[in-house]
Amino acid sequence: MKRTTLSRFLIEQQRTAGVLPGELRLLVEIVARACKAISHSVGRGALGGVLGSLDSENVQGEVQKRLDVIANEMLLDANEWGGHLAAMASEEMETIHLIPNRFPKGEYLLLFDPIDGSSNIDVGLSVGTIFSVLHAPTESATREVVEADFLQHGHTQVAAGYAIYGPQTLLVLTVGTGVFEFTLDREVGSWVMSDANITMPAGKREFAINMSNQRHWSPSMAAYVEACIAGASGPAGHDYNMRWTGSMVADVHRILKRGGVFLYPADSRTGQGKLRLMYEANPMAFLIEQAGGAATDGSERLLDIAPDALHQRVGVVLGDRGEVERVRELARMHR
Ligand code: AHG
Ligand code: MN
Ligand code: MN
Ligand code: MN
C-alpha cells in the first residue's frame, strides 16, 4: 500500500468524494492529533504518573481513572479553540461542554469516550478513545447549544472512529465512505494508512461476551450463548471460540479485522446494557455497518434508536450479520 497519511486521505476525501467539508476535515485532524498525545500519555504509564484512580466518580457512577480525566482534558483543550465545534460531550462530563465565548463556534458536535476500557489501564492491556461527530442544529449559530441538540439518531453521524493504544497505536475512521485504518509512525509522528475500505470477514465463529453476567441475561440471549458453547453437535451446528478483553475498542477492532460478534446485552439488573449509546454504541455501529456488519440492541438497529438522554445505556450486539440476525431471531421467538 502506497504510504498515504491521514492528512492526504482527508484532503482526497474532501476533493474527490466531496464528503468532507473543510471544517470536518479540520475536526478529524485535531481529534487525531489529540489521540497521538493521549497515546504518549498512556504509553508513559507509571513513568508519567498517569496510572491509578482518583477519588472522584463520574456521572456513570464509576470511579474515574487518572487517565480518564487527563484524556478528557486533552480532547477539550485540543478542540475548543479551532472554530469547528458548537459543543462537546463526554462520558466523563455530566453535562455538555460549550465552546467558551472567546472562541469562534462551528457547525459540529463532538462526543467522545476519552479512555475506553479504563479497567485495563493499570494492568497493561489495550485501551482506546472513541469519538462521534454530529451536525449541530442550524439555529445553534444564533442560540446556545443545549443537551437536546445532541440527542440525534446514530444514522445522522457524519464521522466516527476510535484510537487503540495497544501494541501499535491505531486510528480507525469512517466519514461515510468506508472504514480506513491508520498506524501511528512514532518516529515521524504521522498517521500512515495501513488498511483501506475494510470489509469485516463474514462467518467467523467467535463471540465476545462477559460470561460472568450469564444469570442476568434474557432467555433468548442465554439460548444464543448456550448454542455457541454447545459446538458443532448443538443447535448452532458449529464450534465457536470466545474472546473478551474488557475494552470495547479492542474487541470491536478484532471483529472488524477478523470477524465475529460482540455482545453486551441488556440484562435484568438495569433493563438496559452497560454501554452508552451516544459515544460507544453509535460510533461503533456506524463503523461496523460501513464495514459490512450489523449492529442492534438485540432486536432494533442501533443507528435507528431515538436517544432520550445523553448518557443513556443500551444493549449492544454487533459484528457478523449472520450472528446478529440469529440473536434477533431468538429474541423474536422468545417474545
Ligand atoms: P469505559 O472504560 O469507557 O467505562 O468502558 C468500558 C466498557 C467497554 O470498554 C467494555 O466492553 C466493557 O465496559 C467491559 O465491561 P465489563 O467490565 O462488565 O466486562
Ligand atoms: Mn468509564
Ligand atoms: Mn467505554
Ligand atoms: Mn471511558
Short mmCIF file of C-alpha atoms and ligand atoms in Angstrom, two decimals:
data_model
loop_
_atom_site.label_atom_id
_atom_site.label_comp_id
_atom_site.label_asym_id
_atom_site.label_seq_id
_atom_site.Cartn_x
_atom_site.Cartn_y
_atom_site.Cartn_z
CA MET A 1 0.00 0.00 0.00
CA LYS A 2 1.49 3.35 -1.02
CA ARG A 3 2.33 5.49 2.02
CA THR A 4 -0.77 7.64 2.43
CA THR A 5 -1.07 9.78 5.51
CA LEU A 6 -4.26 10.78 7.29
CA SER A 7 -3.89 14.35 6.04
CA ARG A 8 -3.56 13.24 2.42
CA PHE A 9 -6.51 10.83 2.80
CA LEU A 10 -8.71 13.56 4.26
CA ILE A 11 -7.78 16.06 1.54
CA GLU A 12 -8.51 13.44 -1.12
CA GLN A 13 -11.85 12.64 0.53
CA GLN A 14 -12.63 16.36 0.52
CA ARG A 15 -11.55 16.86 -3.09
CA THR A 16 -12.75 13.66 -4.75
CA ALA A 17 -15.51 12.18 -2.64
CA GLY A 18 -16.74 15.66 -1.75
CA VAL A 19 -17.85 14.27 1.59
CA LEU A 20 -15.56 16.19 3.82
CA PRO A 21 -16.24 19.90 4.27
CA GLY A 22 -13.12 21.79 5.38
CA GLU A 23 -14.32 22.20 8.95
CA LEU A 24 -14.95 18.46 9.31
CA ARG A 25 -11.52 17.70 7.90
CA LEU A 26 -10.00 20.07 10.46
CA LEU A 27 -12.05 18.39 13.23
CA VAL A 28 -10.80 14.91 12.34
CA GLU A 29 -7.19 16.14 12.08
CA ILE A 30 -7.42 17.75 15.52
CA VAL A 31 -9.03 14.72 17.17
CA ALA A 32 -6.34 12.50 15.60
CA ARG A 33 -3.63 14.84 16.92
CA ALA A 34 -5.16 14.68 20.41
CA CYS A 35 -5.17 10.86 20.21
CA LYS A 36 -1.43 10.97 19.44
CA ALA A 37 -0.90 12.95 22.65
CA ILE A 38 -3.16 10.59 24.62
CA SER A 39 -1.22 7.62 23.22
CA HIS A 40 2.00 9.17 24.50
CA SER A 41 0.45 9.66 27.95
CA VAL A 42 -0.94 6.13 28.09
CA GLY A 43 2.46 4.80 26.98
CA ARG A 44 4.26 6.63 29.80
CA GLY A 45 2.23 4.63 32.37
CA ALA A 46 3.86 4.57 35.80
CA LEU A 47 6.73 6.68 34.48
CA GLY A 48 4.31 9.50 33.73
CA GLY A 49 2.36 9.27 36.97
CA VAL A 50 -0.84 8.69 35.00
CA LEU A 51 -1.93 5.36 36.45
CA GLY A 52 -4.37 4.69 39.26
CA SER A 53 -7.74 6.10 40.25
CA LEU A 54 -8.93 9.44 41.56
CA ASP A 55 -11.31 9.87 44.49
CA SER A 56 -13.91 11.22 42.05
CA GLU A 57 -16.83 9.38 40.47
CA ASN A 58 -18.22 10.23 37.03
CA VAL A 59 -21.88 10.56 36.11
CA GLN A 60 -21.87 6.83 35.32
CA GLY A 61 -21.16 6.05 38.97
CA GLU A 62 -17.69 4.80 38.01
CA VAL A 63 -14.53 5.68 39.94
CA GLN A 64 -12.51 7.81 37.50
CA LYS A 65 -9.04 6.73 36.48
CA ARG A 66 -6.40 9.49 36.29
CA LEU A 67 -6.16 8.86 32.54
CA ASP A 68 -9.94 9.20 32.08
CA VAL A 69 -9.67 12.79 33.26
CA ILE A 70 -6.31 13.54 31.60
CA ALA A 71 -7.56 12.30 28.22
CA ASN A 72 -10.83 14.18 28.64
CA GLU A 73 -8.95 17.42 29.29
CA MET A 74 -6.66 16.80 26.32
CA LEU A 75 -9.64 16.40 23.98
CA LEU A 76 -11.36 19.52 25.33
CA ASP A 77 -8.18 21.65 25.10
CA ALA A 78 -7.40 20.43 21.57
CA ASN A 79 -10.88 21.09 20.22
CA GLU A 80 -12.34 24.17 21.84
CA TRP A 81 -10.33 26.91 20.05
CA GLY A 82 -10.50 25.63 16.44
CA GLY A 83 -13.82 27.17 15.45
CA HIS A 84 -15.19 23.86 14.08
CA LEU A 85 -17.38 22.88 17.04
CA ALA A 86 -20.57 24.17 18.63
CA ALA A 87 -20.16 21.98 21.74
CA MET A 88 -18.76 18.72 23.09
CA ALA A 89 -19.98 15.84 25.27
CA SER A 90 -18.05 13.12 27.05
CA GLU A 91 -18.53 10.02 29.18
CA GLU A 92 -16.55 11.85 31.84
CA MET A 93 -18.69 15.03 31.95
CA GLU A 94 -22.24 15.10 33.32
CA THR A 95 -23.33 18.00 31.12
CA ILE A 96 -22.32 19.23 27.68
CA HIS A 97 -19.24 21.44 27.28
CA LEU A 98 -19.98 24.72 25.50
CA ILE A 99 -17.31 26.49 23.45
CA PRO A 100 -16.07 29.49 25.51
CA ASN A 101 -17.24 32.84 24.11
CA ARG A 102 -13.66 33.90 23.38
CA PHE A 103 -13.51 31.26 20.63
CA PRO A 104 -15.48 31.08 17.33
CA LYS A 105 -18.13 28.37 17.07
CA GLY A 106 -18.60 25.84 14.29
CA GLU A 107 -21.28 23.57 12.95
CA TYR A 108 -20.32 20.24 14.55
CA LEU A 109 -20.93 18.46 17.83
CA LEU A 110 -18.18 16.15 19.11
CA LEU A 111 -18.91 13.31 21.53
CA PHE A 112 -16.24 11.06 22.99
CA ASP A 113 -15.30 8.33 25.39
CA PRO A 114 -11.82 9.61 26.20
CA ILE A 115 -10.49 6.34 27.55
CA ASP A 116 -12.47 3.19 26.77
CA GLY A 117 -11.55 0.10 28.76
CA SER A 118 -10.34 2.08 31.76
CA SER A 119 -10.27 -1.00 33.97
CA ASN A 120 -7.38 -2.24 31.80
CA ILE A 121 -5.16 0.83 32.21
CA ASP A 122 -3.33 -0.31 35.36
CA VAL A 123 -2.71 -3.84 34.09
CA GLY A 124 -1.09 -3.02 30.75
CA LEU A 125 -3.90 -4.07 28.40
CA SER A 126 -5.14 -2.15 25.33
CA VAL A 127 -7.39 0.83 25.88
CA GLY A 128 -8.67 3.40 23.42
CA THR A 129 -10.60 6.58 22.61
CA ILE A 130 -13.97 6.53 20.81
CA PHE A 131 -15.46 9.58 19.07
CA SER A 132 -18.61 10.52 17.17
CA VAL A 133 -19.40 13.64 15.13
CA LEU A 134 -22.86 15.12 14.60
CA HIS A 135 -24.10 18.28 12.90
CA ALA A 136 -25.16 20.98 15.31
CA PRO A 137 -28.67 22.29 14.50
CA THR A 138 -28.50 25.37 12.25
CA GLU A 139 -30.12 27.53 14.91
CA SER A 140 -27.16 26.84 17.19
CA ALA A 141 -25.44 29.65 15.25
CA THR A 142 -27.78 32.09 16.98
CA ARG A 143 -28.55 30.39 20.28
CA GLU A 144 -26.67 28.38 22.90
CA VAL A 145 -26.38 24.64 22.28
CA VAL A 146 -28.43 22.51 24.69
CA GLU A 147 -28.20 18.82 25.56
CA ALA A 148 -31.23 18.00 23.41
CA ASP A 149 -29.23 19.09 20.32
CA PHE A 150 -27.01 16.04 20.89
CA LEU A 151 -29.91 13.56 21.05
CA GLN A 152 -29.81 12.63 17.37
CA HIS A 153 -30.23 9.16 15.86
CA GLY A 154 -26.93 7.38 15.22
CA HIS A 155 -27.62 7.38 11.46
CA THR A 156 -27.11 11.18 11.46
CA GLN A 157 -23.42 10.81 12.38
CA VAL A 158 -21.10 12.47 9.83
CA ALA A 159 -17.94 10.79 11.14
CA ALA A 160 -16.94 8.24 13.77
CA GLY A 161 -13.79 6.49 14.83
CA TYR A 162 -11.57 5.15 17.54
CA ALA A 163 -7.94 5.07 18.51
CA ILE A 164 -6.44 1.97 20.11
CA TYR A 165 -3.41 2.33 22.39
CA GLY A 166 -2.05 -1.20 22.14
CA PRO A 167 0.94 -2.98 20.54
CA GLN A 168 0.52 -0.38 17.80
CA THR A 169 -1.35 2.89 18.12
CA LEU A 170 -4.10 2.75 15.51
CA LEU A 171 -6.77 5.17 14.33
CA VAL A 172 -9.84 3.66 12.64
CA LEU A 173 -12.15 6.14 10.93
CA THR A 174 -15.23 6.47 8.75
CA VAL A 175 -16.71 9.60 7.16
CA GLY A 176 -19.42 7.52 5.50
CA THR A 177 -17.28 6.29 2.58
CA GLY A 178 -15.94 3.05 4.11
CA VAL A 179 -13.61 2.27 7.02
CA PHE A 180 -9.92 3.24 6.99
CA GLU A 181 -7.13 2.35 9.42
CA PHE A 182 -4.03 4.40 10.15
CA THR A 183 -0.97 3.30 12.16
CA LEU A 184 0.94 5.91 14.14
CA ASP A 185 4.50 6.28 12.85
CA ARG A 186 6.04 7.28 16.16
CA GLU A 187 9.36 8.40 14.63
CA VAL A 188 7.72 10.86 12.26
CA GLY A 189 4.58 11.46 14.33
CA SER A 190 2.20 10.91 11.41
CA TRP A 191 -0.78 8.62 10.93
CA VAL A 192 0.05 6.31 7.99
CA MET A 193 -2.76 4.42 6.22
CA SER A 194 -2.40 0.68 6.96
CA ASP A 195 -5.77 -0.62 5.73
CA ALA A 196 -8.41 0.80 3.41
CA ASN A 197 -12.09 0.07 2.71
CA ILE A 198 -12.04 -2.53 5.49
CA THR A 199 -14.64 -5.28 4.97
CA MET A 200 -15.35 -7.37 8.05
CA PRO A 201 -14.76 -11.09 7.28
CA ALA A 202 -18.09 -12.98 7.48
CA GLY A 203 -18.79 -16.35 9.05
CA LYS A 204 -16.15 -16.24 11.80
CA ARG A 205 -17.43 -18.33 14.72
CA GLU A 206 -16.03 -16.25 17.55
CA PHE A 207 -18.18 -14.48 20.15
CA ALA A 208 -17.21 -11.85 22.70
CA ILE A 209 -19.29 -11.58 25.86
CA ASN A 210 -18.68 -11.30 29.61
CA MET A 211 -19.87 -14.77 30.68
CA SER A 212 -19.98 -13.79 34.36
CA ASN A 213 -23.24 -11.94 33.60
CA GLN A 214 -24.99 -15.10 32.37
CA ARG A 215 -27.50 -15.24 35.26
CA HIS A 216 -28.74 -11.75 34.30
CA TRP A 217 -29.38 -12.44 30.60
CA SER A 218 -32.74 -12.80 28.87
CA PRO A 219 -33.75 -16.38 28.00
CA SER A 220 -33.05 -15.69 24.31
CA MET A 221 -29.53 -14.36 24.98
CA ALA A 222 -28.85 -17.37 27.22
CA ALA A 223 -30.09 -19.66 24.42
CA TYR A 224 -27.81 -17.97 21.86
CA VAL A 225 -24.70 -18.34 24.01
CA GLU A 226 -25.56 -21.91 25.02
CA ALA A 227 -25.78 -22.78 21.32
CA CYS A 228 -22.34 -21.21 20.73
CA ILE A 229 -20.86 -23.29 23.58
CA ALA A 230 -22.69 -26.49 22.52
CA GLY A 231 -20.44 -26.64 19.46
CA ALA A 232 -20.93 -28.42 16.13
CA SER A 233 -23.29 -31.06 17.57
CA GLY A 234 -25.52 -28.37 19.10
CA PRO A 235 -28.26 -26.19 17.54
CA ALA A 236 -25.77 -23.72 16.04
CA GLY A 237 -24.02 -26.57 14.17
CA HIS A 238 -20.57 -25.04 14.62
CA ASP A 239 -17.71 -24.92 17.11
CA TYR A 240 -17.18 -21.37 18.44
CA ASN A 241 -14.22 -19.65 20.05
CA MET A 242 -14.62 -16.94 22.70
CA ARG A 243 -12.72 -13.74 23.45
CA TRP A 244 -13.44 -10.95 25.99
CA THR A 245 -10.90 -8.16 26.57
CA GLY A 246 -12.85 -5.72 28.77
CA SER A 247 -12.08 -2.95 26.25
CA MET A 248 -14.82 -2.43 23.66
CA VAL A 249 -12.34 -0.82 21.27
CA ALA A 250 -10.08 -3.91 21.35
CA ASP A 251 -12.96 -6.37 20.89
CA VAL A 252 -14.55 -4.32 18.11
CA HIS A 253 -11.21 -3.86 16.30
CA ARG A 254 -10.56 -7.61 16.41
CA ILE A 255 -14.05 -8.22 14.98
CA LEU A 256 -13.57 -5.57 12.28
CA LYS A 257 -10.30 -7.23 11.18
CA ARG A 258 -11.08 -10.94 11.57
CA GLY A 259 -14.86 -11.23 12.09
CA GLY A 260 -17.03 -12.49 14.95
CA VAL A 261 -19.70 -10.95 17.14
CA PHE A 262 -19.61 -8.66 20.21
CA LEU A 263 -22.40 -8.82 22.76
CA TYR A 264 -23.04 -6.66 25.80
CA PRO A 265 -26.78 -7.37 26.18
CA ALA A 266 -29.34 -5.50 28.20
CA ASP A 267 -29.90 -7.60 31.31
CA SER A 268 -32.18 -7.96 34.31
CA ARG A 269 -30.02 -5.76 36.57
CA THR A 270 -31.00 -2.46 34.94
CA GLY A 271 -33.10 -3.49 31.95
CA GLN A 272 -30.54 -1.70 29.80
CA GLY A 273 -26.99 -2.69 28.94
CA LYS A 274 -23.78 -1.21 30.33
CA LEU A 275 -22.56 0.53 27.18
CA ARG A 276 -23.51 4.12 26.36
CA LEU A 277 -25.49 4.77 23.19
CA MET A 278 -24.15 8.17 22.15
CA TYR A 279 -20.37 7.72 22.41
CA GLU A 280 -19.79 3.96 22.45
CA ALA A 281 -22.60 2.05 20.68
CA ASN A 282 -23.44 4.55 17.92
CA PRO A 283 -19.90 5.28 16.67
CA MET A 284 -19.03 1.57 16.75
CA ALA A 285 -22.30 0.71 14.97
CA PHE A 286 -21.52 3.26 12.22
CA LEU A 287 -18.07 1.72 11.69
CA ILE A 288 -19.31 -1.88 11.75
CA GLU A 289 -22.10 -1.16 9.25
CA GLN A 290 -19.65 0.68 6.98
CA ALA A 291 -17.52 -2.49 7.06
CA GLY A 292 -20.48 -4.69 6.06
CA GLY A 293 -21.57 -5.86 9.52
CA ALA A 294 -24.73 -5.30 11.56
CA ALA A 295 -25.38 -3.59 14.92
CA THR A 296 -28.52 -3.88 17.08
CA ASP A 297 -29.59 -3.59 20.69
CA GLY A 298 -30.50 -7.27 20.40
CA SER A 299 -33.52 -6.50 18.23
CA GLU A 300 -33.56 -2.94 16.84
CA ARG A 301 -30.86 -1.40 14.62
CA LEU A 302 -28.70 0.72 16.95
CA LEU A 303 -28.44 3.62 14.48
CA ASP A 304 -32.24 3.91 14.41
CA ILE A 305 -32.70 4.23 18.17
CA ALA A 306 -34.12 7.60 19.20
CA PRO A 307 -31.93 8.80 22.09
CA ASP A 308 -33.66 10.25 25.13
CA ALA A 309 -30.65 11.01 27.36
CA LEU A 310 -27.01 11.92 26.77
CA HIS A 311 -25.62 9.10 28.90
CA GLN A 312 -28.31 6.52 28.21
CA ARG A 313 -27.21 2.91 28.18
CA VAL A 314 -28.21 0.33 25.60
CA GLY A 315 -27.80 -3.36 24.82
CA VAL A 316 -25.22 -3.99 22.07
CA VAL A 317 -24.95 -6.90 19.64
CA LEU A 318 -22.68 -6.06 16.72
CA GLY A 319 -20.45 -7.65 14.08
CA ASP A 320 -21.18 -10.64 11.86
CA ARG A 321 -24.51 -10.15 10.10
CA GLY A 322 -25.46 -13.83 10.41
CA GLU A 323 -24.79 -13.93 14.15
CA VAL A 324 -26.57 -10.60 14.81
CA GLU A 325 -29.58 -11.93 12.86
CA ARG A 326 -29.59 -15.20 14.89
CA VAL A 327 -29.70 -13.19 18.11
CA ARG A 328 -32.56 -11.09 16.73
CA GLU A 329 -34.44 -14.25 15.58
CA LEU A 330 -34.10 -15.89 19.00
CA ALA A 331 -35.38 -12.70 20.67
CA ARG A 332 -38.40 -12.77 18.35
CA MET A 333 -39.08 -16.44 19.16
CA HIS A 334 -38.83 -15.87 22.92
CA ARG A 335 -41.29 -12.97 22.99
P1 AHG B 1 -15.20 2.56 29.86
O1 AHG B 1 -13.86 2.10 30.31
O2 AHG B 1 -15.16 3.68 28.86
O3 AHG B 1 -16.11 2.89 31.04
O4 AHG B 1 -15.87 1.37 29.04
C1 AHG B 1 -15.73 0.07 29.50
C2 AHG B 1 -16.72 -0.80 28.77
C3 AHG B 1 -16.20 -1.36 27.46
O5 AHG B 1 -14.98 -0.85 27.06
C4 AHG B 1 -16.08 -2.86 27.72
O6 AHG B 1 -16.52 -3.60 26.62
C5 AHG B 1 -16.98 -3.08 28.91
O7 AHG B 1 -17.02 -1.87 29.64
C6 AHG B 1 -16.46 -4.15 29.81
O8 AHG B 1 -17.45 -4.33 30.80
P2 AHG B 1 -17.24 -5.46 31.91
O9 AHG B 1 -16.09 -4.98 32.77
O10 AHG B 1 -18.56 -5.50 32.63
O11 AHG B 1 -16.90 -6.74 31.20
MN MN B 2 -15.89 4.54 32.22
MN MN B 3 -16.08 3.00 27.10
MN MN B 4 -14.41 5.58 29.16
#
